[in-house]
Coordinates of C-alpha atoms in Angstrom, one line a residue:
M1209 CA -21.7 -6.6 -68.4
Q1210 CA -21.8 -6.9 -72.0
N1211 CA -20.7 -10.2 -73.4
D1212 CA -18.4 -8.8 -76.2
L1213 CA -16.5 -6.6 -73.6
A1214 CA -16.0 -9.5 -71.5
Q1215 CA -14.5 -11.3 -74.4
E1216 CA -12.3 -8.6 -75.1
W1217 CA -10.9 -8.4 -71.6
A1218 CA -10.5 -12.2 -71.8
A1219 CA -8.4 -12.0 -75.1
T1220 CA -6.4 -9.1 -73.7
A1221 CA -5.4 -11.1 -70.6
L1222 CA -4.8 -14.3 -72.6
A1223 CA -2.5 -12.5 -75.1
A1224 CA -0.6 -11.0 -72.3
A1225 CA -0.1 -14.1 -70.5
R1226 CA 1.3 -15.9 -73.9
T1227 CA 3.5 -12.9 -74.4
A1228 CA 4.9 -13.2 -70.9
G1229 CA 5.8 -16.9 -71.5
A1230 CA 2.9 -18.9 -70.1
D1231 CA 2.9 -22.5 -71.2
F1232 CA -0.9 -22.7 -70.6
A1233 CA -3.3 -19.9 -69.3
D1234 CA -6.9 -19.6 -68.7
V1235 CA -8.9 -16.5 -68.0
R1236 CA -12.3 -16.1 -66.1
V1237 CA -14.2 -12.7 -66.5
V1238 CA -16.7 -13.0 -63.6
E1239 CA -19.5 -10.8 -62.6
E1240 CA -21.6 -11.6 -59.6
L1241 CA -24.7 -10.0 -58.1
S1242 CA -26.0 -10.8 -54.5
E1243 CA -28.8 -9.7 -52.3
S1244 CA -29.9 -10.5 -48.7
V1245 CA -33.0 -9.4 -47.1
D1246 CA -33.5 -9.9 -43.3
V1247 CA -36.9 -9.3 -41.4
R1248 CA -37.4 -9.6 -37.8
D1249 CA -40.9 -9.4 -36.1
D1250 CA -42.6 -6.4 -38.0
R1251 CA -39.6 -4.6 -39.4
V1252 CA -37.0 -4.9 -41.9
E1253 CA -33.6 -5.6 -40.3
G1254 CA -31.6 -5.2 -43.4
V1255 CA -31.2 -5.2 -47.1
S1256 CA -27.8 -5.9 -48.6
R1257 CA -27.0 -5.8 -52.2
T1258 CA -23.6 -6.2 -53.8
S1259 CA -22.0 -6.5 -57.4
S1260 CA -18.5 -7.5 -58.2
R1261 CA -16.8 -7.7 -61.5
G1262 CA -13.1 -8.6 -62.3
V1263 CA -10.7 -11.1 -64.1
G1264 CA -8.8 -13.9 -62.7
V1265 CA -5.7 -15.1 -64.7
R1266 CA -4.3 -18.6 -64.1
V1267 CA -1.1 -19.7 -65.8
L1268 CA 1.2 -22.6 -65.9
A1269 CA 4.9 -21.5 -66.4
G1270 CA 8.0 -23.7 -65.6
G1271 CA 5.6 -26.4 -64.3
A1272 CA 3.9 -24.3 -61.7
W1273 CA 0.7 -22.5 -61.4
G1274 CA 0.6 -18.6 -60.9
F1275 CA -2.4 -16.5 -60.5
A1276 CA -3.4 -12.8 -60.3
A1277 CA -6.5 -10.8 -60.6
T1278 CA -7.7 -7.3 -61.3
N1279 CA -11.0 -5.5 -61.4
S1280 CA -9.7 -2.9 -63.8
P1281 CA -9.4 -3.2 -67.6
D1282 CA -6.2 -1.2 -67.3
G1283 CA -4.7 -3.9 -65.2
L1284 CA -5.2 -7.0 -67.4
R1285 CA -1.8 -6.9 -68.9
Q1286 CA -0.2 -6.5 -65.6
A1287 CA -2.2 -9.2 -63.9
A1288 CA -1.3 -11.7 -66.6
E1289 CA 2.5 -10.8 -66.2
R1290 CA 2.1 -11.0 -62.4
A1291 CA 0.7 -14.6 -62.7
V1292 CA 3.6 -15.6 -64.9
E1293 CA 5.9 -14.1 -62.4
I1294 CA 4.4 -16.0 -59.5
A1295 CA 4.6 -19.3 -61.3
R1296 CA 8.2 -18.8 -62.2
A1297 CA 9.1 -18.0 -58.7
S1298 CA 7.0 -21.0 -57.4
A1299 CA 8.6 -23.6 -59.9
P1300 CA 11.9 -24.3 -58.0
L1301 CA 9.7 -24.9 -54.8
R1302 CA 7.5 -27.6 -56.0
G1303 CA 8.4 -31.3 -56.9
S1304 CA 7.0 -32.7 -60.1
P1305 CA 5.7 -30.1 -62.5
V1306 CA 2.0 -29.9 -63.0
V1307 CA 0.5 -31.8 -65.7
L1308 CA -3.3 -31.4 -66.6
D1309 CA -5.6 -34.1 -67.7
D1310 CA -6.7 -34.6 -71.3
T1311 CA -10.3 -33.3 -70.6
P1312 CA -11.6 -32.4 -74.2
R1313 CA -11.7 -28.6 -74.8
P1314 CA -15.1 -27.2 -73.7
A1315 CA -17.3 -24.9 -76.3
G1316 CA -20.7 -24.1 -75.0
T1317 CA -23.1 -22.0 -73.0
Y1318 CA -25.2 -22.7 -69.9
E1319 CA -27.8 -20.8 -67.9
T1320 CA -29.7 -22.0 -64.8
P1321 CA -33.3 -22.7 -65.7
H1322 CA -35.6 -20.6 -63.9
E1323 CA -38.9 -18.6 -64.4
R1324 CA -38.4 -15.3 -62.5
N1325 CA -34.9 -14.0 -62.0
P1326 CA -34.8 -13.0 -58.3
F1327 CA -33.2 -9.7 -59.2
D1328 CA -36.1 -8.8 -61.3
V1329 CA -38.6 -9.2 -58.4
P1330 CA -39.4 -6.0 -56.7
L1331 CA -37.8 -5.6 -53.2
A1332 CA -41.4 -4.8 -51.8
E1333 CA -42.7 -8.3 -52.9
K1334 CA -39.9 -9.9 -51.1
I1335 CA -40.3 -7.9 -47.9
D1336 CA -44.2 -8.6 -48.0
L1337 CA -43.5 -12.3 -48.1
L1338 CA -40.9 -12.1 -45.2
L1339 CA -43.4 -9.9 -43.1
A1340 CA -46.3 -12.3 -43.7
T1341 CA -44.0 -15.1 -42.5
T1342 CA -42.9 -13.3 -39.1
A1343 CA -46.6 -12.2 -38.4
A1344 CA -47.7 -15.7 -38.8
G1345 CA -45.0 -16.9 -36.4
R1346 CA -45.7 -14.3 -33.9
E1347 CA -49.1 -16.0 -33.4
A1348 CA -47.3 -18.5 -31.3
A1349 CA -48.1 -17.8 -27.6
G1350 CA -44.7 -17.3 -25.8
I1351 CA -42.4 -16.8 -28.8
A1352 CA -39.8 -14.1 -28.2
Y1353 CA -39.2 -13.1 -31.8
V1354 CA -39.4 -14.4 -35.4
E1355 CA -37.0 -13.8 -38.1
A1356 CA -37.3 -14.4 -42.0
T1357 CA -34.6 -14.2 -44.8
T1358 CA -34.3 -14.5 -48.5
D1359 CA -30.9 -14.4 -50.4
A1360 CA -30.0 -14.4 -54.1
W1361 CA -26.9 -14.7 -56.2
Q1362 CA -26.2 -14.5 -59.9
R1363 CA -22.8 -15.4 -61.5
T1364 CA -21.9 -14.9 -64.9
T1365 CA -18.5 -16.3 -66.1
I1366 CA -16.7 -15.9 -69.6
Y1367 CA -14.0 -18.5 -69.7
R1368 CA -11.3 -18.5 -72.2
A1369 CA -8.0 -20.7 -72.4
S1370 CA -4.9 -20.6 -74.4
D1371 CA -5.8 -24.1 -75.8
E1372 CA -9.0 -22.5 -77.4
A1373 CA -11.2 -23.8 -74.7
W1374 CA -14.3 -21.6 -73.9
F1375 CA -17.7 -21.5 -72.2
D1376 CA -20.1 -18.8 -71.2
Q1377 CA -22.3 -19.6 -68.2
T1378 CA -24.8 -17.8 -65.8
V1379 CA -25.7 -19.5 -62.6
V1380 CA -28.7 -18.1 -60.7
Q1381 CA -29.2 -19.2 -57.0
V1382 CA -32.0 -18.4 -54.5
G1383 CA -32.9 -19.2 -50.8
G1384 CA -35.4 -18.5 -48.1
G1385 CA -36.0 -19.5 -44.5
L1386 CA -37.6 -18.6 -41.2
R1387 CA -36.5 -19.0 -37.5
G1388 CA -38.5 -18.8 -34.2
T1389 CA -36.7 -18.0 -31.1
A1390 CA -38.1 -18.7 -27.6
L1391 CA -36.5 -17.5 -24.4
G1392 CA -37.0 -18.5 -20.8
E1393 CA -35.5 -19.6 -17.4
G1394 CA -31.9 -19.0 -18.9
E1395 CA -32.8 -20.9 -21.9
L1396 CA -32.8 -20.2 -25.6
Q1397 CA -34.4 -22.4 -28.1
R1398 CA -35.1 -22.2 -31.9
R1399 CA -36.8 -23.9 -34.6
S1400 CA -36.1 -23.3 -38.3
W1401 CA -38.0 -24.0 -41.4
P1402 CA -37.2 -25.5 -43.9
N1403 CA -33.6 -25.7 -42.6
S1404 CA -31.4 -23.9 -40.1
F1405 CA -28.8 -21.2 -41.2
R1406 CA -31.1 -19.2 -43.5
G1407 CA -33.1 -22.0 -44.8
Q1408 CA -33.1 -23.8 -48.2
F1409 CA -31.0 -23.0 -51.4
T1410 CA -31.5 -23.9 -55.0
C1411 CA -30.4 -23.1 -58.3
G1412 CA -33.3 -21.6 -59.8
G1413 CA -35.7 -18.5 -59.8
W1414 CA -37.9 -16.7 -57.1
E1415 CA -40.6 -19.3 -57.8
D1416 CA -38.4 -21.7 -55.7
V1417 CA -38.7 -19.2 -52.7
T1418 CA -42.6 -19.0 -53.0
R1419 CA -42.9 -22.7 -53.2
L1420 CA -41.5 -22.9 -49.7
D1421 CA -44.6 -21.4 -48.2
L1422 CA -42.8 -19.8 -45.5
P1423 CA -45.9 -18.2 -44.0
G1424 CA -47.7 -21.4 -44.0
H1425 CA -45.0 -23.1 -41.7
A1426 CA -44.2 -20.3 -39.4
L1427 CA -46.7 -20.9 -36.6
S1428 CA -46.0 -24.6 -36.2
S1429 CA -42.1 -23.9 -36.2
C1430 CA -42.6 -21.1 -33.5
Q1431 CA -44.8 -23.1 -31.4
E1432 CA -42.3 -26.0 -31.3
A1433 CA -39.6 -23.5 -30.2
V1434 CA -41.7 -22.5 -27.3
A1435 CA -42.3 -26.2 -26.6
L1436 CA -38.6 -26.9 -26.4
L1437 CA -38.1 -24.5 -23.4
T1438 CA -39.9 -27.2 -21.2
A1439 CA -38.8 -30.3 -22.8
P1440 CA -36.3 -32.4 -21.0
E1441 CA -32.7 -32.8 -22.2
L1442 CA -32.0 -35.9 -24.3
P1443 CA -30.6 -38.6 -21.9
Q1444 CA -27.2 -40.0 -22.7
R1445 CA -26.9 -43.4 -24.3
D1446 CA -24.0 -45.2 -26.0
D1447 CA -26.1 -47.7 -28.0
A1448 CA -29.0 -45.6 -29.3
T1449 CA -31.0 -46.3 -32.4
L1450 CA -30.6 -43.0 -34.2
L1451 CA -33.1 -41.7 -37.1
I1452 CA -31.8 -38.6 -38.7
E1453 CA -34.2 -36.6 -41.1
S1454 CA -33.1 -35.5 -44.5
S1455 CA -31.5 -32.1 -43.9
Q1456 CA -29.4 -33.3 -41.0
L1457 CA -28.1 -36.4 -42.9
A1458 CA -27.4 -34.1 -45.8
L1459 CA -25.0 -32.1 -43.5
Q1460 CA -23.6 -35.4 -42.3
V1461 CA -22.5 -36.3 -45.8
H1462 CA -21.1 -33.0 -46.3
E1463 CA -18.7 -33.2 -43.4
S1464 CA -17.8 -36.9 -43.1
V1465 CA -17.9 -37.9 -46.8
G1466 CA -17.7 -34.9 -49.1
H1467 CA -14.7 -33.2 -47.4
P1468 CA -12.7 -36.5 -46.7
T1469 CA -13.0 -37.4 -50.4
E1470 CA -11.7 -34.1 -52.0
L1471 CA -8.3 -35.4 -53.5
D1472 CA -6.4 -32.2 -52.8
R1473 CA -6.8 -32.8 -49.1
I1474 CA -5.9 -36.4 -49.5
M1475 CA -2.7 -35.4 -51.4
G1476 CA -1.9 -32.9 -48.8
M1477 CA -2.4 -30.0 -51.1
E1478 CA -4.8 -28.3 -48.5
R1479 CA -2.8 -29.2 -45.4
A1480 CA -3.6 -25.9 -43.8
F1481 CA -6.8 -24.2 -42.5
A1482 CA -8.8 -26.8 -44.3
G1483 CA -7.2 -29.9 -42.7
T1484 CA -6.5 -33.2 -44.4
S1485 CA -8.4 -36.6 -44.7
W1486 CA -8.4 -39.9 -42.9
V1487 CA -8.9 -41.5 -46.4
E1488 CA -5.9 -42.6 -48.5
I1489 CA -5.6 -43.0 -52.3
A1490 CA -4.9 -46.8 -51.8
D1491 CA -8.2 -47.1 -50.1
R1492 CA -10.1 -46.9 -53.3
G1493 CA -11.7 -50.1 -54.2
T1494 CA -11.1 -51.7 -50.9
L1495 CA -12.2 -49.4 -47.9
R1496 CA -15.5 -50.3 -46.4
Y1497 CA -16.8 -46.8 -45.8
G1498 CA -20.4 -47.7 -44.9
S1499 CA -22.9 -50.6 -44.9
P1500 CA -24.0 -52.1 -48.3
L1501 CA -27.0 -49.6 -48.2
V1502 CA -24.6 -46.5 -48.6
N1503 CA -24.3 -45.2 -52.1
I1504 CA -23.0 -41.8 -52.7
L1505 CA -22.6 -39.9 -56.1
A1506 CA -21.2 -36.7 -57.0
D1507 CA -23.6 -35.0 -59.5
A1508 CA -23.3 -31.6 -60.8
T1509 CA -26.3 -32.2 -63.1
T1510 CA -28.9 -32.7 -60.3
P1511 CA -31.9 -30.4 -61.3
G1512 CA -32.3 -27.4 -59.1
A1513 CA -29.5 -28.2 -56.7
L1514 CA -27.4 -25.5 -55.3
G1515 CA -24.2 -27.3 -56.7
T1516 CA -25.5 -27.7 -60.2
F1517 CA -23.6 -25.9 -63.2
G1518 CA -22.8 -26.3 -66.7
Y1519 CA -19.0 -26.1 -66.4
D1520 CA -16.6 -26.0 -63.4
D1521 CA -14.0 -23.1 -63.4
E1522 CA -11.4 -25.4 -65.3
G1523 CA -13.9 -25.8 -68.1
V1524 CA -14.8 -29.3 -67.3
P1525 CA -18.4 -30.1 -68.2
A1526 CA -20.8 -31.2 -65.4
G1527 CA -21.3 -34.8 -64.9
T1528 CA -21.7 -37.6 -62.4
A1529 CA -19.1 -39.6 -60.4
P1530 CA -19.6 -42.5 -57.9
I1531 CA -18.0 -41.9 -54.5
I1532 CA -19.2 -44.9 -52.5
V1533 CA -20.9 -47.7 -54.0
G1534 CA -22.4 -50.5 -51.8
G1535 CA -20.4 -49.1 -49.0
V1536 CA -17.0 -49.3 -50.6
L1537 CA -15.0 -46.2 -51.5
Q1538 CA -14.8 -45.9 -55.2
G1539 CA -14.0 -42.5 -56.1
F1540 CA -12.8 -39.1 -55.2
L1541 CA -13.6 -35.4 -56.0
T1542 CA -10.9 -34.3 -58.5
S1543 CA -9.4 -31.5 -60.5
R1544 CA -7.6 -31.5 -63.8
E1545 CA -4.3 -31.5 -61.9
T1546 CA -5.1 -34.2 -59.2
A1547 CA -6.9 -36.3 -61.7
A1548 CA -3.8 -36.5 -64.0
L1549 CA -1.8 -37.7 -61.1
L1550 CA -4.1 -40.8 -61.0
G1551 CA -4.0 -41.1 -64.8
E1552 CA -7.7 -40.0 -65.1
R1553 CA -9.8 -37.2 -66.2
S1554 CA -11.3 -34.6 -63.7
N1555 CA -14.8 -35.1 -62.6
G1556 CA -15.3 -31.4 -62.6
T1557 CA -15.1 -30.1 -59.1
A1558 CA -12.6 -27.2 -59.4
R1559 CA -14.4 -23.9 -58.5
A1560 CA -13.3 -20.6 -57.1
D1561 CA -15.5 -18.3 -55.2
S1562 CA -14.9 -15.2 -57.1
W1563 CA -12.9 -13.8 -60.1
S1564 CA -10.1 -13.1 -57.3
T1565 CA -9.5 -16.5 -56.2
I1566 CA -7.8 -19.6 -57.7
P1567 CA -10.1 -22.7 -58.3
L1568 CA -10.0 -25.4 -55.6
I1569 CA -11.6 -28.8 -55.4
R1570 CA -15.1 -28.0 -54.0
M1571 CA -18.1 -30.4 -53.7
N1572 CA -21.0 -29.9 -56.3
N1573 CA -23.9 -32.1 -55.3
V1574 CA -22.6 -35.0 -53.2
S1575 CA -25.7 -37.0 -52.4
L1576 CA -26.5 -40.2 -50.4
Q1577 CA -28.9 -42.1 -52.7
P1578 CA -32.2 -43.2 -51.5
G1579 CA -33.0 -46.7 -50.0
D1580 CA -36.3 -48.7 -50.2
A1581 CA -37.4 -48.2 -46.5
G1582 CA -40.3 -45.9 -47.5
S1583 CA -41.2 -42.6 -46.1
M1584 CA -40.0 -41.0 -42.7
D1585 CA -43.2 -42.4 -41.2
D1586 CA -42.5 -45.8 -42.6
V1587 CA -38.9 -45.9 -41.0
I1588 CA -40.3 -44.6 -37.6
A1589 CA -43.0 -47.3 -37.8
D1590 CA -40.2 -50.0 -38.4
T1591 CA -38.5 -48.7 -35.3
D1592 CA -39.3 -50.1 -31.8
D1593 CA -36.9 -48.1 -29.6
G1594 CA -35.1 -45.1 -30.9
V1595 CA -34.8 -41.3 -31.3
L1596 CA -35.3 -39.0 -34.4
F1597 CA -32.9 -35.8 -34.8
A1598 CA -34.2 -33.0 -36.8
T1599 CA -32.5 -29.7 -38.2
N1600 CA -28.9 -28.9 -37.6
R1601 CA -27.9 -26.6 -34.8
S1602 CA -24.2 -27.2 -34.5
W1603 CA -21.3 -29.3 -35.9
S1604 CA -17.7 -30.2 -34.8
I1605 CA -15.5 -32.5 -36.7
D1606 CA -11.7 -33.0 -36.7
D1607 CA -9.2 -31.9 -39.4
K1608 CA -9.1 -35.5 -40.8
R1609 CA -12.9 -35.5 -40.9
L1610 CA -12.9 -38.6 -38.6
N1611 CA -14.4 -37.9 -35.2
F1612 CA -17.6 -35.8 -35.1
Q1613 CA -20.3 -34.4 -33.0
F1614 CA -23.5 -32.8 -34.2
G1615 CA -26.3 -30.9 -32.5
C1616 CA -29.8 -30.6 -33.5
E1617 CA -32.6 -28.3 -32.9
A1618 CA -35.0 -31.0 -31.8
A1619 CA -35.3 -34.7 -31.1
Y1620 CA -38.2 -37.1 -30.6
E1621 CA -38.4 -40.3 -28.8
I1622 CA -39.7 -43.1 -30.8
R1623 CA -41.5 -46.1 -28.9
H1624 CA -43.0 -49.0 -30.6
G1625 CA -43.0 -47.3 -34.0
R1626 CA -44.6 -44.0 -32.8
L1627 CA -43.2 -40.6 -32.0
G1628 CA -43.2 -39.5 -28.3
Q1629 CA -41.4 -37.1 -26.1
L1630 CA -39.9 -34.0 -27.5
Y1631 CA -36.2 -33.4 -26.3
R1632 CA -34.1 -30.3 -26.3
N1633 CA -30.4 -29.6 -27.0
P1634 CA -29.9 -33.4 -28.7
T1635 CA -26.5 -34.2 -29.8
Y1636 CA -24.9 -37.3 -31.4
S1637 CA -21.3 -38.3 -31.8
G1638 CA -19.1 -41.0 -33.6
R1639 CA -16.3 -42.0 -35.9
T1640 CA -16.9 -41.6 -39.5
P1641 CA -16.7 -45.2 -40.7
V1642 CA -18.3 -46.7 -37.7
F1643 CA -21.1 -44.5 -38.0
W1644 CA -21.8 -45.1 -41.8
N1645 CA -21.3 -48.8 -41.3
A1646 CA -24.1 -48.8 -38.7
C1647 CA -26.6 -47.6 -41.4
D1648 CA -29.4 -50.3 -41.4
A1649 CA -32.3 -48.5 -43.3
L1650 CA -32.6 -45.6 -45.8
G1651 CA -35.9 -44.2 -46.8
S1652 CA -37.1 -43.3 -50.3
D1653 CA -38.1 -39.7 -49.0
W1654 CA -35.0 -38.2 -50.8
K1655 CA -34.5 -34.5 -50.9
V1656 CA -31.6 -32.1 -52.0
W1657 CA -30.5 -29.5 -49.4
G1658 CA -28.4 -26.5 -50.4
V1659 CA -25.4 -25.5 -48.2
P1660 CA -24.4 -21.9 -49.1
N1661 CA -21.4 -21.5 -46.7
C1662 CA -18.9 -24.3 -47.3
G1663 CA -15.5 -22.9 -46.2
K1664 CA -12.2 -24.0 -47.5
G1665 CA -8.8 -22.8 -48.6
Q1666 CA -6.3 -20.2 -47.3
P1667 CA -7.4 -17.4 -47.7
M1668 CA -10.8 -19.1 -47.2
Q1669 CA -13.2 -19.4 -49.9
T1670 CA -17.0 -19.9 -49.5
A1671 CA -18.6 -22.3 -52.0
R1672 CA -22.4 -22.9 -52.4
V1673 CA -22.9 -26.8 -52.7
A1674 CA -25.7 -29.3 -52.2
H1675 CA -26.4 -32.7 -50.8
G1676 CA -29.3 -35.2 -51.3
A1677 CA -30.3 -37.5 -48.5
P1678 CA -33.2 -39.5 -47.3
T1679 CA -34.3 -40.3 -43.7
G1680 CA -31.5 -42.6 -42.3
R1681 CA -31.5 -45.2 -39.4
F1682 CA -28.2 -46.0 -37.5
R1683 CA -27.6 -48.3 -34.9
G1684 CA -25.4 -48.1 -31.7
V1685 CA -24.8 -44.4 -31.7
T1686 CA -23.7 -42.3 -28.9
T1687 CA -26.4 -39.7 -28.2
G1688 CA -26.9 -36.9 -25.6
A1689 CA -24.4 -35.3 -23.4
R1690 CA -22.8 -37.1 -20.5
P1691 CA -23.8 -35.7 -17.2

């Protein structure tokens, strides 16, 4: 889409919103490309390519929000007028009028740093990489089938607001992964690499996918999937010493820290499908969320992370915000509206998943900071009796994000500082503050993991976010299923 045409659309919608009586309006002209390639064994299972372009108009009128969208240039004026109508109809139903914070007006451009745009890479090159991956995995004796995937997105946003704020932004995201599946005796076992649910995701170019070296990790992953078929179930314990590798601990951060600290949940604005939070506003500065080792930061500037951008969808520049410091809750994820209710400025986490949806508070890169316990091997060597969990398989957490259970693809016994028995179908469970306060070691092997499927809102929006985490150790955890 040509930039001057997008600016013309934005100007038309803004002018129509002002004429209709909006007190404030912002317009996002968004174009998004997506592509997914799936290979199974020696054949291509599917290639999906989509493109979407449209305009979202958000207004404040009578102290309430209104939002409407269109994918037709002929519908710009009507969408702006509809947004104002919705705001005026909503105004009598809300309490205090919406007030925005005093974030300085943005004016700038941003593009994800990358070498090869994934949409410029020939499809044949992608398929060759994935077929080489599945071929390598099929060398594992007893493997049932091997899958390999790659995904890419490119979103260009032209943002204009009635207060003269503006930015132009292009975010490029990629991902890739493999999964080996073994079948036998009524049992199905899988091992994924580098992570489950289609692999690892970043903001960057095709070079990030090739760096994963999917073919080089396929055989060992598939061999372990086969080995899991005959591995014993993890015994149930109520006082286990649990080591969690980086990718699983990243998802633990997502579910039990990221979501509960979204201020719209805490304020009850998302009290629907998304649920609420066990955290309260008054907890800030006093709630001991975790042990003193636990430090968590929301950072939309983390290089290459899936939740990195230049501006959120309200025009707030990317930045960093402390969420937990020394184990104590210190901050929330905020929008311009919710931050103003606290007398603060937004920390830039309002995002929409398309031109047709209104921005919500969404995580960016909410990361557990590394500790000083060294590598994963160092943490294992420092553990006399424990179990190491690797690679998420399932998760369940209540609507307040307080009680949870996670399942992983594999677990390994730790005896006297060494890995031992492999276990299948491992699970662990707990309560959020008890779990995080049980953390007594964090490694320095910090890595950021992309989560491309974070769901929130009603109708649901899907956000692409990320979390950094090292290997972590937790004492007194319930592991395994009760007989």
